[in-house]
Coordinates of C-alpha atoms in Angstrom, one line a residue:
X264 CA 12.8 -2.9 -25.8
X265 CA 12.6 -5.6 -23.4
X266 CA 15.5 -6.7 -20.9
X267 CA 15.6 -10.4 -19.8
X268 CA 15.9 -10.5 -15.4
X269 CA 15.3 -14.0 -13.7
X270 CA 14.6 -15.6 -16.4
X271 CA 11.3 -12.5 -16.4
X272 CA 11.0 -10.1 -20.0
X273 CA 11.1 -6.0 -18.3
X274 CA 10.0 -3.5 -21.0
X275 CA 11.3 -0.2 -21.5
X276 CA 10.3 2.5 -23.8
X277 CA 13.4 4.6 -25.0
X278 CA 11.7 7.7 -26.0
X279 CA 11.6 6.7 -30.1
X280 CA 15.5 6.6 -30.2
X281 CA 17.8 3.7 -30.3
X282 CA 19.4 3.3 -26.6
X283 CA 23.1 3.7 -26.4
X284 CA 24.9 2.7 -23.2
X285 CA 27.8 5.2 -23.8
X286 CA 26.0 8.3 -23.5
X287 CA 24.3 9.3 -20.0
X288 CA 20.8 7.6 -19.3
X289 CA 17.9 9.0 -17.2
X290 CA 15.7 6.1 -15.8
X291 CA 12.1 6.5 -15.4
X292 CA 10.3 5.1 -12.5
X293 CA 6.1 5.1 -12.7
X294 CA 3.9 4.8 -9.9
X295 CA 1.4 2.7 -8.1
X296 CA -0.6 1.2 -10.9
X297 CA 0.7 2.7 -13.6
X298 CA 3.3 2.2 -16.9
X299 CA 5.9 3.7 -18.9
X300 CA 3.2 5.6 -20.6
X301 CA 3.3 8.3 -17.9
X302 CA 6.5 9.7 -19.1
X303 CA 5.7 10.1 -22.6
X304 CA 5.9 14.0 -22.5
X305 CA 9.3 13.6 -20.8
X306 CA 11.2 10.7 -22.2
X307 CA 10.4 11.7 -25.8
X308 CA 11.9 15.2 -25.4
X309 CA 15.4 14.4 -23.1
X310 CA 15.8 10.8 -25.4
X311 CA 15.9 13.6 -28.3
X312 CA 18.7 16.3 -26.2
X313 CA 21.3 13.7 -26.5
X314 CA 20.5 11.0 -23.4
X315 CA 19.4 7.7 -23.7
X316 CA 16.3 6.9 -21.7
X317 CA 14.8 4.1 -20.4
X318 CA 11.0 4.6 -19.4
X319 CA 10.5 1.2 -17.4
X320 CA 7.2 -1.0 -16.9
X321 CA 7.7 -2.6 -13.6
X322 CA 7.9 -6.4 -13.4
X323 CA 3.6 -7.5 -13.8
X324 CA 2.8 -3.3 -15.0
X325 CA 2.0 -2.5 -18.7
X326 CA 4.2 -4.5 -21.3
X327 CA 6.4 -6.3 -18.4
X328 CA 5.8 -9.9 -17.5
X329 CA 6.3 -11.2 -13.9
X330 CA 4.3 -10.5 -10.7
X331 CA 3.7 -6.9 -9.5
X332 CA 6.2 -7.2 -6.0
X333 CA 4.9 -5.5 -2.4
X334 CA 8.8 -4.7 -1.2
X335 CA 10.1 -1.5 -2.6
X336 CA 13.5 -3.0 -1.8
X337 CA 13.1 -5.5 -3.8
X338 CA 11.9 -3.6 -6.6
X339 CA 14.5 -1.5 -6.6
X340 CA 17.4 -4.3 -7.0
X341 CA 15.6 -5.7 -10.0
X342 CA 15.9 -2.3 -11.4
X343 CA 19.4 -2.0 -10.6
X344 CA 19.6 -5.3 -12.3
X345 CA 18.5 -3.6 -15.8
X346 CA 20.8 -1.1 -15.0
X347 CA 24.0 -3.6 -14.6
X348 CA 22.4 -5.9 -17.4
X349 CA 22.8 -2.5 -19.7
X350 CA 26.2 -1.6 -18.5
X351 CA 24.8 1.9 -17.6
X352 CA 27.9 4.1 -16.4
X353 CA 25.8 7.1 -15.4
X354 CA 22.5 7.6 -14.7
X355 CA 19.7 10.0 -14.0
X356 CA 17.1 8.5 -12.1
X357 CA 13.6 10.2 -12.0
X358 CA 10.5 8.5 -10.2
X359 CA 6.9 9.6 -9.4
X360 CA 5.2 8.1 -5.9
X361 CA 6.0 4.5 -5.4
X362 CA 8.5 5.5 -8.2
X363 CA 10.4 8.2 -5.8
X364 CA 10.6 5.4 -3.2
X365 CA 12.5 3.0 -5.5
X366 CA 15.0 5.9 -7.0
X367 CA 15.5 6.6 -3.4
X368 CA 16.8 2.9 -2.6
X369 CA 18.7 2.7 -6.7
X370 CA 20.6 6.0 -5.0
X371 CA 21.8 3.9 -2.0
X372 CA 22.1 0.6 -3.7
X373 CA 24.3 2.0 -7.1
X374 CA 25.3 5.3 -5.8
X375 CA 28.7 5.1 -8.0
X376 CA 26.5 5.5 -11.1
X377 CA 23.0 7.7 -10.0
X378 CA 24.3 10.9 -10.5
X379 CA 21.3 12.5 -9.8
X380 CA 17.8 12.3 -7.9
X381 CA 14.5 13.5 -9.5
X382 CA 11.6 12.7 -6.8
X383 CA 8.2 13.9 -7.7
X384 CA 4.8 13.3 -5.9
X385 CA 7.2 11.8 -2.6
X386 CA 6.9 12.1 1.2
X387 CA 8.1 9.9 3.8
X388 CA 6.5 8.1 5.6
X389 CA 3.5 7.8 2.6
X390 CA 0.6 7.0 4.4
X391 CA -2.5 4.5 2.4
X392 CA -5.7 4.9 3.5
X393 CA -7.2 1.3 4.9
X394 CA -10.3 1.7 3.1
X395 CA -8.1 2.2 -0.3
X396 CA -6.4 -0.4 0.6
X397 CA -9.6 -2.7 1.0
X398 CA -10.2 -1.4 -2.0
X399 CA -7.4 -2.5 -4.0
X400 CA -7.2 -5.5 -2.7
X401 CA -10.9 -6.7 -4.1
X402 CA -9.8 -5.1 -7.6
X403 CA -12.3 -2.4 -6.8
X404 CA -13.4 0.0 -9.0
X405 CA -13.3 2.5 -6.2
X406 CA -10.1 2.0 -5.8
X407 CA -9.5 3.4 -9.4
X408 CA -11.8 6.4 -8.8
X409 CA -9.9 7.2 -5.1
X410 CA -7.0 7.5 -6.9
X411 CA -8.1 9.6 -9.8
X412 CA -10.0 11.9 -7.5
X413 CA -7.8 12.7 -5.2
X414 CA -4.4 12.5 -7.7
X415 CA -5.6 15.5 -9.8
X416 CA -5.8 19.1 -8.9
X417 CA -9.5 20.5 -9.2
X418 CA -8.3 22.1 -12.2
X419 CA -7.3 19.2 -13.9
X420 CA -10.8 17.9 -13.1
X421 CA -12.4 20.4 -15.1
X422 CA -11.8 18.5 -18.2
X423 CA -8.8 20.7 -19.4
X424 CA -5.8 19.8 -20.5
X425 CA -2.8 21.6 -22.4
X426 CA -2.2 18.2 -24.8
X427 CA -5.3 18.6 -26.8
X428 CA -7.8 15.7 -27.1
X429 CA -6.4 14.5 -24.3
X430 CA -9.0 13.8 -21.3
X431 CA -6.5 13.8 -18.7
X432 CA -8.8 12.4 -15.6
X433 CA -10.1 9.8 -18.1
X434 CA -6.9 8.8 -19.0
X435 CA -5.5 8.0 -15.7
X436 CA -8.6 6.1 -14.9
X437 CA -8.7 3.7 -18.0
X438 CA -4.9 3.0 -17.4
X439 CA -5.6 2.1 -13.5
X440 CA -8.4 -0.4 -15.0
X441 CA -6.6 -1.7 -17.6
X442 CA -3.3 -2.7 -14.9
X443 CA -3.6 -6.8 -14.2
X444 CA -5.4 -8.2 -10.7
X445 CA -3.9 -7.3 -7.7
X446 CA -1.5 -4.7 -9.2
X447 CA -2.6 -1.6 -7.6
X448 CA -2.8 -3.4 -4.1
X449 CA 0.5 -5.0 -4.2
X450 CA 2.0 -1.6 -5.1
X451 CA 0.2 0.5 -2.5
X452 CA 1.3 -2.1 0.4
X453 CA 4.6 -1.5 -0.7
X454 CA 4.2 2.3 -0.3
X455 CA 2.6 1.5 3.5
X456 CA 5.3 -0.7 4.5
X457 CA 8.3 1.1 3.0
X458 CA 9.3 3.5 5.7
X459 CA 13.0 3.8 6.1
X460 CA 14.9 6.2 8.5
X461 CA 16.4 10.0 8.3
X462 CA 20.2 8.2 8.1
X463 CA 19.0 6.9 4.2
X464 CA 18.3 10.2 3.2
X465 CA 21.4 11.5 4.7
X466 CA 23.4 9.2 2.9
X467 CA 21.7 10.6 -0.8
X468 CA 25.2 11.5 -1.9
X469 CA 24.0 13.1 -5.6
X470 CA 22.3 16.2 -6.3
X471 CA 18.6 15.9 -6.1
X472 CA 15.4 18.2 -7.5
X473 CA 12.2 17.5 -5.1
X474 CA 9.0 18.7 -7.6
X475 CA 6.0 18.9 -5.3
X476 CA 2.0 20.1 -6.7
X477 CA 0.6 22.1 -4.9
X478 CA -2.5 20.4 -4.6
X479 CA -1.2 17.6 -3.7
X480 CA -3.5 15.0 -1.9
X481 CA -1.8 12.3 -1.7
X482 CA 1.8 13.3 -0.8
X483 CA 0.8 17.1 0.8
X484 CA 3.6 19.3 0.7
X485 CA 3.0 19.4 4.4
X486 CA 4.3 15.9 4.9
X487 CA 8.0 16.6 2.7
X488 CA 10.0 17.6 6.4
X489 CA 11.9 14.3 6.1
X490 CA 13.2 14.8 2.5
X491 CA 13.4 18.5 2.8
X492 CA 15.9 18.2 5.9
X493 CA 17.6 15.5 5.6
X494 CA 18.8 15.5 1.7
X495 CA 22.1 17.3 1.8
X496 CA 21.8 18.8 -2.2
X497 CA 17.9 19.1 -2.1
X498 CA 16.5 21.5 -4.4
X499 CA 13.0 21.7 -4.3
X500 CA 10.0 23.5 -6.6
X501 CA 6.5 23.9 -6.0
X502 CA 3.8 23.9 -9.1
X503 CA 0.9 25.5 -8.2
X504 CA -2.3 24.4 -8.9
X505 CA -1.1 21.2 -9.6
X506 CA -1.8 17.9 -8.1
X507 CA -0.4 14.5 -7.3
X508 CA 0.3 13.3 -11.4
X509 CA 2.5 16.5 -12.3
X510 CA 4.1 15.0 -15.0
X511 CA 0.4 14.4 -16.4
X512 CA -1.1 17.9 -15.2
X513 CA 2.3 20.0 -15.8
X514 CA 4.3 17.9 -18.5
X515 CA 5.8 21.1 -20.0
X516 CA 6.9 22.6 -16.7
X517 CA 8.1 19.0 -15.5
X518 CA 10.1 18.4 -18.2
X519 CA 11.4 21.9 -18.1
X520 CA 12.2 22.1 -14.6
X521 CA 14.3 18.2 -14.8
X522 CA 16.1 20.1 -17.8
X523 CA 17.0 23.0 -16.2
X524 CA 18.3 21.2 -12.7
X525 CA 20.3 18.6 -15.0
X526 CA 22.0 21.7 -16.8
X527 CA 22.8 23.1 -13.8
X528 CA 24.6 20.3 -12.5
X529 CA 26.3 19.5 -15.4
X530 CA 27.9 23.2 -15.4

């Protein structure tokens, strides 16, 4: 479906069921240049367990119109626009990389109706390489292969995968070429210059699940000591041999892990 903000059409895939404001929603929020295709393994299964779901393309990603914005804040208030525009009363809010940043700010910014945190793939501060960066900014195809290199475990490059037919390093790679000019560089600067202070993540007031690979290159479990000790309800899980896309590596155990945390909670 598509949702109308400044006057800009947002799409948002709602996991093959019709959405339904009443009943709760869990939000998903891709990463630097990607779309709501990420979360297919996810949305499909928790839009059929009774939630309504809203898989977003950021404004300028996939199906979305508008120009791709360098200012997580700013991303994240045009999200919490869709929210408001679909009188969401509660909401789940699960986002991978630049993803986690913007759930992090939609848990300040509309903390009466997140009612809980799923980050995945998240440290702060995330650090950009310059030379990805230079990258990214030219439209290179390096840029692309940096990012599928070092976002999959070496298992995942192996040519594996547990969907079958499903060439998972290949996959990632077509959908980072096929994102418009100046996409991927507008979202990575907005990683680099998003670095907000401990007293944010102090102020998380919802339970939140941290899922970290443990072959992570890009956001190294090494780097999680901000989140890890300053987010009050923080439960965190390690996949192993599992890289920076977990919800493409690991969708089974992603999907299972979110289920299990949410039914916690809502004993």
């Amino acid at each position: 479906m598509y949702i109308s903000i400044n006057n800009e059409n947002i799409f948002a895939s709602n996991g093959g069921k019709d959405f339904d404001s009443e009943k709760k929603c869990i939000i998903f929020i891709h990463g630097a240049g990607m779309d709501h295709t990420i979360w297919s393994q996810q949305s499909r299964y928790f839009a059929n367990k009774g939630y309504s779901v809203i898989a977003l393309d950021l404004m300028g990603h996939g199906q979305s119109l508008g120009r791709a914005s360098d200012d997580v804040k700013f991303i994240a208030k045009t999200v919490s626009k869709v929210i408001n525009q679909l009188k969401i009363k509660e909401a789940v809010v699960v986002g991978h990389s630049l993803g986690a940043l913007i759930s992090i700010e939609l848990a300040k910014i509309d903390n009466k109706i997140v009612s809980e945190l799923v980050l995945l793939g998240v440290c702060m501060p995330m650090r950009v390489s310059d030379e990805l960066l230079s990258n990214a900014k030219n439209n290179s195809q390096d840029a692309f292969r940096f990012i599928t290199m070092w976002g999959h475990s070496n298992f995942s490059h192996l040519g594996q995968n547990i969907v079958p037919g499903v060439w998972l390093t290949g996959t990632s790679m077509k959908l980072l070429e096929s994102s418009a000019k100046g996409v991927l560089f507008s979202d990575l600067i907005a990683v680099k210059n998003y670095d907000e202070n401990n007293e944010l993540l102090q102020n998380i007031l919802c339970p939140t699940l941290l899922i970290c690979g443990s072959e992570d290159m890009m956001t190294p479990i090494k780097n999680i000591e901000a989140l890890d000790n300053n987010i009050n309800k923080l439960s965190k899980i390690v996949i192993p041999n599992c890289g920076h896309m977990m919800m493409l590596e690991e969708p089974d155990i992603v999907r299972s892990e979110i289920a299990s945390f949410l039914g916690y909670h809502k004993a």
